[in-house]
mmCIF file of C-alpha atoms and ligand atoms in Angstrom:
data_model
loop_
_atom_site.group_PDB
_atom_site.id
_atom_site.type_symbol
_atom_site.label_atom_id
_atom_site.label_comp_id
_atom_site.label_asym_id
_atom_site.label_seq_id
_atom_site.Cartn_x
_atom_site.Cartn_y
_atom_site.Cartn_z
ATOM 1 C CA MET A 170 0.000 0.000 0.000
ATOM 2 C CA LYS A 171 1.410 3.366 -0.884
ATOM 3 C CA ASN A 172 1.242 6.367 1.442
ATOM 4 C CA ALA A 173 -1.172 8.134 -0.804
ATOM 5 C CA PHE A 174 -2.731 10.522 1.658
ATOM 6 C CA THR A 175 -0.950 13.734 2.448
ATOM 7 C CA ARG A 176 -3.037 16.520 3.865
ATOM 8 C CA PRO A 177 -1.891 19.942 2.751
ATOM 9 C CA ALA A 178 -1.396 22.464 5.524
ATOM 10 C CA PRO A 179 0.036 25.935 5.949
ATOM 11 C CA SER A 180 3.814 26.296 5.786
ATOM 12 C CA ASP A 181 5.100 22.837 4.988
ATOM 13 C CA VAL A 182 3.643 20.833 7.850
ATOM 14 C CA ARG A 183 2.387 17.498 6.618
ATOM 15 C CA LEU A 184 0.299 14.960 8.502
ATOM 16 C CA ILE A 185 0.773 11.470 7.096
ATOM 17 C CA PRO A 186 -0.541 8.028 8.047
ATOM 18 C CA LEU A 187 2.273 5.516 7.455
ATOM 19 C CA PRO A 188 0.764 2.037 7.023
ATOM 20 C CA ALA A 189 2.372 -0.551 9.338
ATOM 21 C CA LEU A 190 1.844 -4.177 10.402
ATOM 22 C CA ASN A 191 -1.577 -5.517 9.292
ATOM 23 C CA ASP A 192 -3.806 -2.505 9.624
ATOM 24 C CA ASN A 193 -1.978 0.031 11.817
ATOM 25 C CA TYR A 194 -1.206 3.622 10.946
ATOM 26 C CA ILE A 195 1.831 5.335 12.389
ATOM 27 C CA TRP A 196 0.984 9.048 12.234
ATOM 28 C CA ALA A 197 3.878 11.138 11.046
ATOM 29 C CA LEU A 198 4.402 14.870 10.869
ATOM 30 C CA ALA A 199 7.255 16.668 9.165
ATOM 31 C CA ARG A 200 8.419 20.246 8.951
ATOM 32 C CA GLN A 201 11.584 21.568 7.352
ATOM 33 C CA GLY A 202 13.645 18.436 7.744
ATOM 34 C CA HIS A 203 12.334 17.484 11.201
ATOM 35 C CA ALA A 204 9.868 14.724 12.000
ATOM 36 C CA LEU A 205 7.540 13.393 14.657
ATOM 37 C CA VAL A 206 5.914 9.951 14.720
ATOM 38 C CA VAL A 207 3.115 8.602 16.881
ATOM 39 C CA ASP A 208 2.854 4.991 18.066
ATOM 40 C CA PRO A 209 5.555 3.367 15.940
ATOM 41 C CA GLY A 210 4.546 -0.272 16.271
ATOM 42 C CA GLN A 211 7.158 -1.068 13.668
ATOM 43 C CA ALA A 212 10.407 0.732 12.795
ATOM 44 C CA ALA A 213 10.792 -0.125 9.091
ATOM 45 C CA PRO A 214 7.995 2.048 7.636
ATOM 46 C CA VAL A 215 9.244 5.013 9.687
ATOM 47 C CA LEU A 216 12.907 4.496 8.754
ATOM 48 C CA ASP A 217 11.978 4.167 5.055
ATOM 49 C CA TRP A 218 9.978 7.391 5.199
ATOM 50 C CA LEU A 219 12.702 9.304 7.073
ATOM 51 C CA GLU A 220 15.286 8.218 4.542
ATOM 52 C CA ARG A 221 13.085 8.867 1.522
ATOM 53 C CA GLU A 222 12.279 12.376 2.743
ATOM 54 C CA SER A 223 15.720 13.108 4.266
ATOM 55 C CA LEU A 224 14.223 13.792 7.684
ATOM 56 C CA GLN A 225 15.634 13.747 11.176
ATOM 57 C CA LEU A 226 13.376 12.091 13.751
ATOM 58 C CA ASP A 227 13.064 14.464 16.722
ATOM 59 C CA ALA A 228 10.084 13.114 18.624
ATOM 60 C CA ILE A 229 8.132 9.932 19.281
ATOM 61 C CA LEU A 230 4.739 10.146 20.962
ATOM 62 C CA LEU A 231 3.119 7.075 22.507
ATOM 63 C CA THR A 232 -0.583 6.821 23.331
ATOM 64 C CA HIS A 233 -0.564 3.463 25.152
ATOM 65 C CA HIS A 234 1.532 0.396 25.829
ATOM 66 C CA HIS A 235 0.256 -2.158 23.299
ATOM 67 C CA GLY A 236 2.938 -3.860 21.198
ATOM 68 C CA ASP A 237 1.499 -2.706 17.866
ATOM 69 C CA HIS A 238 2.009 0.879 19.086
ATOM 70 C CA VAL A 239 5.428 0.678 20.735
ATOM 71 C CA GLY A 240 7.145 -2.275 19.013
ATOM 72 C CA GLY A 241 9.403 -0.124 16.822
ATOM 73 C CA VAL A 242 10.565 2.366 19.462
ATOM 74 C CA ARG A 243 13.869 0.713 20.410
ATOM 75 C CA GLU A 244 14.943 0.205 16.785
ATOM 76 C CA LEU A 245 14.155 3.830 15.969
ATOM 77 C CA LEU A 246 16.139 5.047 18.974
ATOM 78 C CA ALA A 247 19.111 2.923 17.883
ATOM 79 C CA GLN A 248 19.322 5.037 14.729
ATOM 80 C CA HIS A 249 17.880 8.429 15.758
ATOM 81 C CA SER A 250 18.311 10.528 18.887
ATOM 82 C CA ALA A 251 14.601 11.205 19.269
ATOM 83 C CA ARG A 252 12.895 12.139 22.511
ATOM 84 C CA VAL A 253 10.007 9.915 23.612
ATOM 85 C CA TRP A 254 6.805 11.095 25.303
ATOM 86 C CA GLY A 255 4.393 8.547 26.743
ATOM 87 C CA PRO A 256 1.585 7.989 29.235
ATOM 88 C CA ALA A 257 2.500 8.462 32.893
ATOM 89 C CA HIS A 258 1.295 5.117 34.161
ATOM 90 C CA GLU A 259 2.024 2.488 31.512
ATOM 91 C CA THR A 260 4.955 0.135 30.970
ATOM 92 C CA LEU A 261 6.824 1.285 27.851
ATOM 93 C CA PRO A 262 10.037 0.108 26.125
ATOM 94 C CA ALA A 263 11.478 3.625 26.457
ATOM 95 C CA CYS A 264 10.150 6.977 27.587
ATOM 96 C CA ASP A 265 11.925 10.253 28.363
ATOM 97 C CA VAL A 266 8.919 12.321 29.394
ATOM 98 C CA ARG A 267 5.880 10.904 31.167
ATOM 99 C CA VAL A 268 2.686 12.858 30.488
ATOM 100 C CA SER A 269 -0.891 13.050 31.712
ATOM 101 C CA GLN A 270 -3.967 15.307 31.506
ATOM 102 C CA ASP A 271 -3.222 18.975 30.754
ATOM 103 C CA ASP A 272 0.508 18.494 30.205
ATOM 104 C CA THR A 273 1.855 20.085 27.059
ATOM 105 C CA VAL A 274 4.401 18.682 24.635
ATOM 106 C CA VAL A 275 6.473 21.501 23.143
ATOM 107 C CA LEU A 276 8.297 20.663 19.918
ATOM 108 C CA PRO A 277 10.239 23.752 18.753
ATOM 109 C CA THR A 278 11.726 22.190 15.605
ATOM 110 C CA LEU A 279 8.240 21.290 14.445
ATOM 111 C CA GLU A 280 6.782 24.571 15.714
ATOM 112 C CA LEU A 281 4.162 22.570 17.473
ATOM 113 C CA THR A 282 2.614 22.430 20.927
ATOM 114 C CA LEU A 283 0.390 19.496 21.814
ATOM 115 C CA GLN A 284 -2.004 19.176 24.726
ATOM 116 C CA VAL A 285 -2.247 15.862 26.555
ATOM 117 C CA MET A 286 -5.607 14.331 27.435
ATOM 118 C CA ASP A 287 -6.144 11.306 29.680
ATOM 119 C CA ILE A 288 -8.551 8.990 27.868
ATOM 120 C CA PRO A 289 -8.632 5.679 29.801
ATOM 121 C CA GLY A 290 -10.781 2.725 28.753
ATOM 122 C CA HIS A 291 -8.915 0.797 26.036
ATOM 123 C CA THR A 292 -5.975 0.728 28.443
ATOM 124 C CA ALA A 293 -5.874 2.189 31.945
ATOM 125 C CA GLY A 294 -3.374 4.941 31.133
ATOM 126 C CA HIS A 295 -4.193 5.746 27.491
ATOM 127 C CA VAL A 296 -3.511 9.360 26.481
ATOM 128 C CA ALA A 297 -4.288 11.488 23.422
ATOM 129 C CA TYR A 298 -2.329 14.411 21.978
ATOM 130 C CA PHE A 299 -4.280 17.380 20.652
ATOM 131 C CA GLY A 300 -2.568 19.897 18.405
ATOM 132 C CA LYS A 301 -3.722 23.173 17.006
ATOM 133 C CA ASN A 302 -0.607 25.268 16.595
ATOM 134 C CA GLU A 303 0.831 26.049 13.205
ATOM 135 C CA VAL A 304 -1.797 24.103 11.347
ATOM 136 C CA LYS A 305 -5.099 25.714 10.566
ATOM 137 C CA GLN A 306 -7.036 22.548 11.192
ATOM 138 C CA PRO A 307 -6.702 21.018 14.675
ATOM 139 C CA PHE A 308 -5.886 17.325 14.999
ATOM 140 C CA VAL A 309 -5.849 14.673 17.681
ATOM 141 C CA PHE A 310 -3.721 11.553 17.920
ATOM 142 C CA CYS A 311 -6.195 9.315 19.732
ATOM 143 C CA GLY A 312 -4.542 5.883 19.400
ATOM 144 C CA ASP A 313 -7.018 3.055 19.949
ATOM 145 C CA THR A 314 -9.722 5.047 21.748
ATOM 146 C CA LEU A 315 -11.779 6.730 19.016
ATOM 147 C CA PHE A 316 -11.762 5.076 15.596
ATOM 148 C CA ALA A 317 -13.422 6.129 12.369
ATOM 149 C CA ALA A 318 -17.008 4.936 12.994
ATOM 150 C CA GLY A 319 -15.929 2.933 16.035
ATOM 151 C CA CYS A 320 -13.989 2.833 19.297
ATOM 152 C CA GLY A 321 -11.394 0.632 20.942
ATOM 153 C CA ARG A 322 -12.161 -2.469 22.937
ATOM 154 C CA LEU A 323 -12.223 -2.167 26.723
ATOM 155 C CA PHE A 324 -9.160 -4.168 27.726
ATOM 156 C CA GLU A 325 -8.390 -2.343 30.967
ATOM 157 C CA GLY A 326 -11.265 0.034 31.596
ATOM 158 C CA THR A 327 -14.976 0.209 32.284
ATOM 159 C CA PRO A 328 -17.741 1.361 29.942
ATOM 160 C CA ALA A 329 -18.171 4.477 32.134
ATOM 161 C CA GLN A 330 -14.478 5.354 31.748
ATOM 162 C CA MET A 331 -14.506 4.829 28.000
ATOM 163 C CA LEU A 332 -17.678 6.860 27.556
ATOM 164 C CA ALA A 333 -16.148 9.721 29.567
ATOM 165 C CA SER A 334 -13.016 9.538 27.391
ATOM 166 C CA LEU A 335 -15.088 9.604 24.197
ATOM 167 C CA ASP A 336 -17.110 12.535 25.587
ATOM 168 C CA LYS A 337 -13.844 14.359 26.198
ATOM 169 C CA LEU A 338 -12.698 13.773 22.609
ATOM 170 C CA ALA A 339 -16.152 14.724 21.328
ATOM 171 C CA SER A 340 -15.828 18.126 22.996
ATOM 172 C CA LEU A 341 -12.881 19.107 20.767
ATOM 173 C CA PRO A 342 -13.611 21.468 17.847
ATOM 174 C CA PRO A 343 -15.800 19.792 15.177
ATOM 175 C CA ASP A 344 -13.187 20.300 12.451
ATOM 176 C CA THR A 345 -10.552 18.362 14.453
ATOM 177 C CA LEU A 346 -8.868 15.695 12.337
ATOM 178 C CA VAL A 347 -9.291 12.331 14.046
ATOM 179 C CA CYS A 348 -5.938 10.576 13.638
ATOM 180 C CA CYS A 349 -6.663 7.061 14.858
ATOM 181 C CA ALA A 350 -4.251 4.161 14.724
ATOM 182 C CA HIS A 351 -6.031 1.490 12.665
ATOM 183 C CA GLU A 352 -7.746 1.090 9.316
ATOM 184 C CA TYR A 353 -10.933 -0.454 10.730
ATOM 185 C CA THR A 354 -13.330 1.939 9.027
ATOM 186 C CA LEU A 355 -15.236 -0.308 6.620
ATOM 187 C CA SER A 356 -15.865 -3.021 9.187
ATOM 188 C CA ASN A 357 -16.969 -0.353 11.676
ATOM 189 C CA LEU A 358 -19.280 1.228 9.099
ATOM 190 C CA ARG A 359 -20.826 -2.161 8.252
ATOM 191 C CA TRP A 360 -21.817 -2.468 11.904
ATOM 192 C CA ALA A 361 -22.861 1.195 12.243
ATOM 193 C CA LEU A 362 -25.280 0.607 9.357
ATOM 194 C CA GLN A 363 -26.898 -2.163 11.426
ATOM 195 C CA VAL A 364 -27.371 0.351 14.265
ATOM 196 C CA GLU A 365 -28.681 3.186 12.071
ATOM 197 C CA PRO A 366 -29.713 1.641 8.730
ATOM 198 C CA ASP A 367 -31.712 4.691 7.659
ATOM 199 C CA SER A 368 -28.969 7.266 8.179
ATOM 200 C CA PRO A 369 -28.166 9.134 4.916
ATOM 201 C CA ALA A 370 -24.904 10.396 6.443
ATOM 202 C CA LEU A 371 -23.789 6.821 7.134
ATOM 203 C CA ARG A 372 -24.708 5.594 3.667
ATOM 204 C CA GLN A 373 -22.819 8.486 2.126
ATOM 205 C CA ARG A 374 -19.795 7.746 4.288
ATOM 206 C CA TRP A 375 -19.927 4.079 3.314
ATOM 207 C CA GLU A 376 -19.856 5.012 -0.391
ATOM 208 C CA GLN A 377 -16.984 7.435 0.072
ATOM 209 C CA ASP A 378 -14.811 5.180 2.248
ATOM 210 C CA SER A 379 -15.482 2.051 0.160
ATOM 211 C CA LEU A 380 -14.166 3.938 -2.846
ATOM 212 C CA ARG A 381 -11.092 5.055 -0.915
ATOM 213 C CA ARG A 382 -10.279 1.473 0.096
ATOM 214 C CA LYS A 383 -10.759 0.234 -3.477
ATOM 215 C CA GLN A 384 -8.117 2.779 -4.431
ATOM 216 C CA HIS A 385 -5.887 1.693 -1.498
ATOM 217 C CA VAL A 386 -6.173 5.138 0.058
ATOM 218 C CA PRO A 387 -6.490 5.496 3.861
ATOM 219 C CA THR A 388 -9.956 6.443 5.126
ATOM 220 C CA VAL A 389 -8.342 8.516 7.870
ATOM 221 C CA PRO A 390 -8.106 11.102 9.174
ATOM 222 C CA SER A 391 -11.807 11.695 9.507
ATOM 223 C CA THR A 392 -13.149 14.756 11.268
ATOM 224 C CA LEU A 393 -14.888 14.901 14.601
ATOM 225 C CA GLU A 394 -17.915 16.363 12.820
ATOM 226 C CA THR A 395 -18.147 13.218 10.685
ATOM 227 C CA GLU A 396 -17.798 11.013 13.769
ATOM 228 C CA LEU A 397 -20.522 12.915 15.618
ATOM 229 C CA ALA A 398 -22.844 12.337 12.656
ATOM 230 C CA THR A 399 -22.050 8.665 12.001
ATOM 231 C CA ASN A 400 -20.192 6.947 14.861
ATOM 232 C CA PRO A 401 -22.695 5.082 17.084
ATOM 233 C CA PHE A 402 -20.357 5.298 20.088
ATOM 234 C CA LEU A 403 -20.584 9.119 19.961
ATOM 235 C CA ARG A 404 -24.338 8.999 19.462
ATOM 236 C CA THR A 405 -25.541 7.273 22.639
ATOM 237 C CA ASP A 406 -27.957 10.162 23.260
ATOM 238 C CA GLN A 407 -29.701 9.783 19.888
ATOM 239 C CA ALA A 408 -33.134 8.150 19.881
ATOM 240 C CA THR A 409 -32.320 5.893 16.904
ATOM 241 C CA VAL A 410 -29.152 4.584 18.569
ATOM 242 C CA LEU A 411 -30.861 4.141 21.945
ATOM 243 C CA GLN A 412 -33.675 2.180 20.330
ATOM 244 C CA ALA A 413 -31.307 -0.089 18.365
ATOM 245 C CA ALA A 414 -29.150 -0.740 21.455
ATOM 246 C CA HIS A 415 -32.240 -1.463 23.539
ATOM 247 C CA GLN A 416 -33.593 -3.878 20.939
ATOM 248 C CA HIS A 417 -30.253 -5.677 20.685
ATOM 249 C CA ALA A 418 -29.790 -5.917 24.461
ATOM 250 C CA GLY A 419 -33.328 -7.183 24.994
ATOM 251 C CA HIS A 420 -33.695 -5.278 28.268
ATOM 252 C CA PRO A 421 -34.169 -1.646 29.290
ATOM 253 C CA LEU A 422 -31.120 0.623 29.157
ATOM 254 C CA ASN A 423 -31.307 3.301 31.810
ATOM 255 C CA SER A 424 -28.328 5.528 31.083
ATOM 256 C CA ARG A 425 -25.892 6.557 28.372
ATOM 257 C CA VAL A 426 -23.356 4.225 30.010
ATOM 258 C CA ASP A 427 -25.830 1.342 29.624
ATOM 259 C CA VAL A 428 -26.342 2.274 25.974
ATOM 260 C CA PHE A 429 -22.609 2.518 25.383
ATOM 261 C CA ALA A 430 -21.931 -0.837 27.111
ATOM 262 C CA SER A 431 -24.650 -2.487 25.046
ATOM 263 C CA LEU A 432 -23.220 -1.074 21.798
ATOM 264 C CA ARG A 433 -19.684 -2.175 22.717
ATOM 265 C CA ASN A 434 -20.943 -5.663 23.537
ATOM 266 C CA TRP A 435 -22.877 -5.779 20.254
ATOM 267 C CA LYS A 436 -19.824 -4.712 18.235
ATOM 268 C CA ASN A 437 -17.618 -7.249 20.055
ATOM 269 C CA ASN A 438 -19.850 -10.033 18.784
ATOM 270 C CA VAL A 439 -20.415 -9.148 15.129
HETATM 271 ZN ZN1 ZN B 225 -4.281 -0.904 21.665
#
């Protein structure tokens, strides 16, 4: 798969999803010879890109401890003197700066400042990095918490925690680019269409993203606005979603957490 998607931005900042492993994306950002990568589960795609573009790797950001997000860190550090930022309370192969809610990551060579958000649920210490400096459109590196039309599985957290984390992400500006770490979009959309079969926005998204995949183009980043309109996990307060979740669960759902838990359980078993 080629790295076909490069989003233009002011100056020469570029936000690129580097395909890795089976269906991971390592998000990469470059500016004037300097680079940042997020969740390098594998070193080779990053090293190839750095060499191809003659870039120096300055920073590695980690969202959580899973192997497909940190597996390439040591190999990258063997060849580049990058600084590593990672969640405060997770076991990581290397980490120079531990971060948690409201910390900032200042990257002068990239002219970028990122804000850290705690978003537990997929793992207990999962963090996101939100950026809005130097690029007109804000973006968030949200790892395995919010996906295009889906969300991460609850390996170490409760439905209440995950819902609170998704609510936090949902409160970012609607034009925020959602930079998630997997190409799961079509399978998520297939399920979302079971939840809201009559949604024109979902059908339109299905058409658009199916075409992208046929052309081997990433479906990400999406925008938060798109997620709010089509992602069932961000729509637990919508009557259509509540009704579908209720019907699937076969018992009354008394809160948004109940609705979320029912949706997550449903998605786990499709
Ligand atoms: Zn994960």
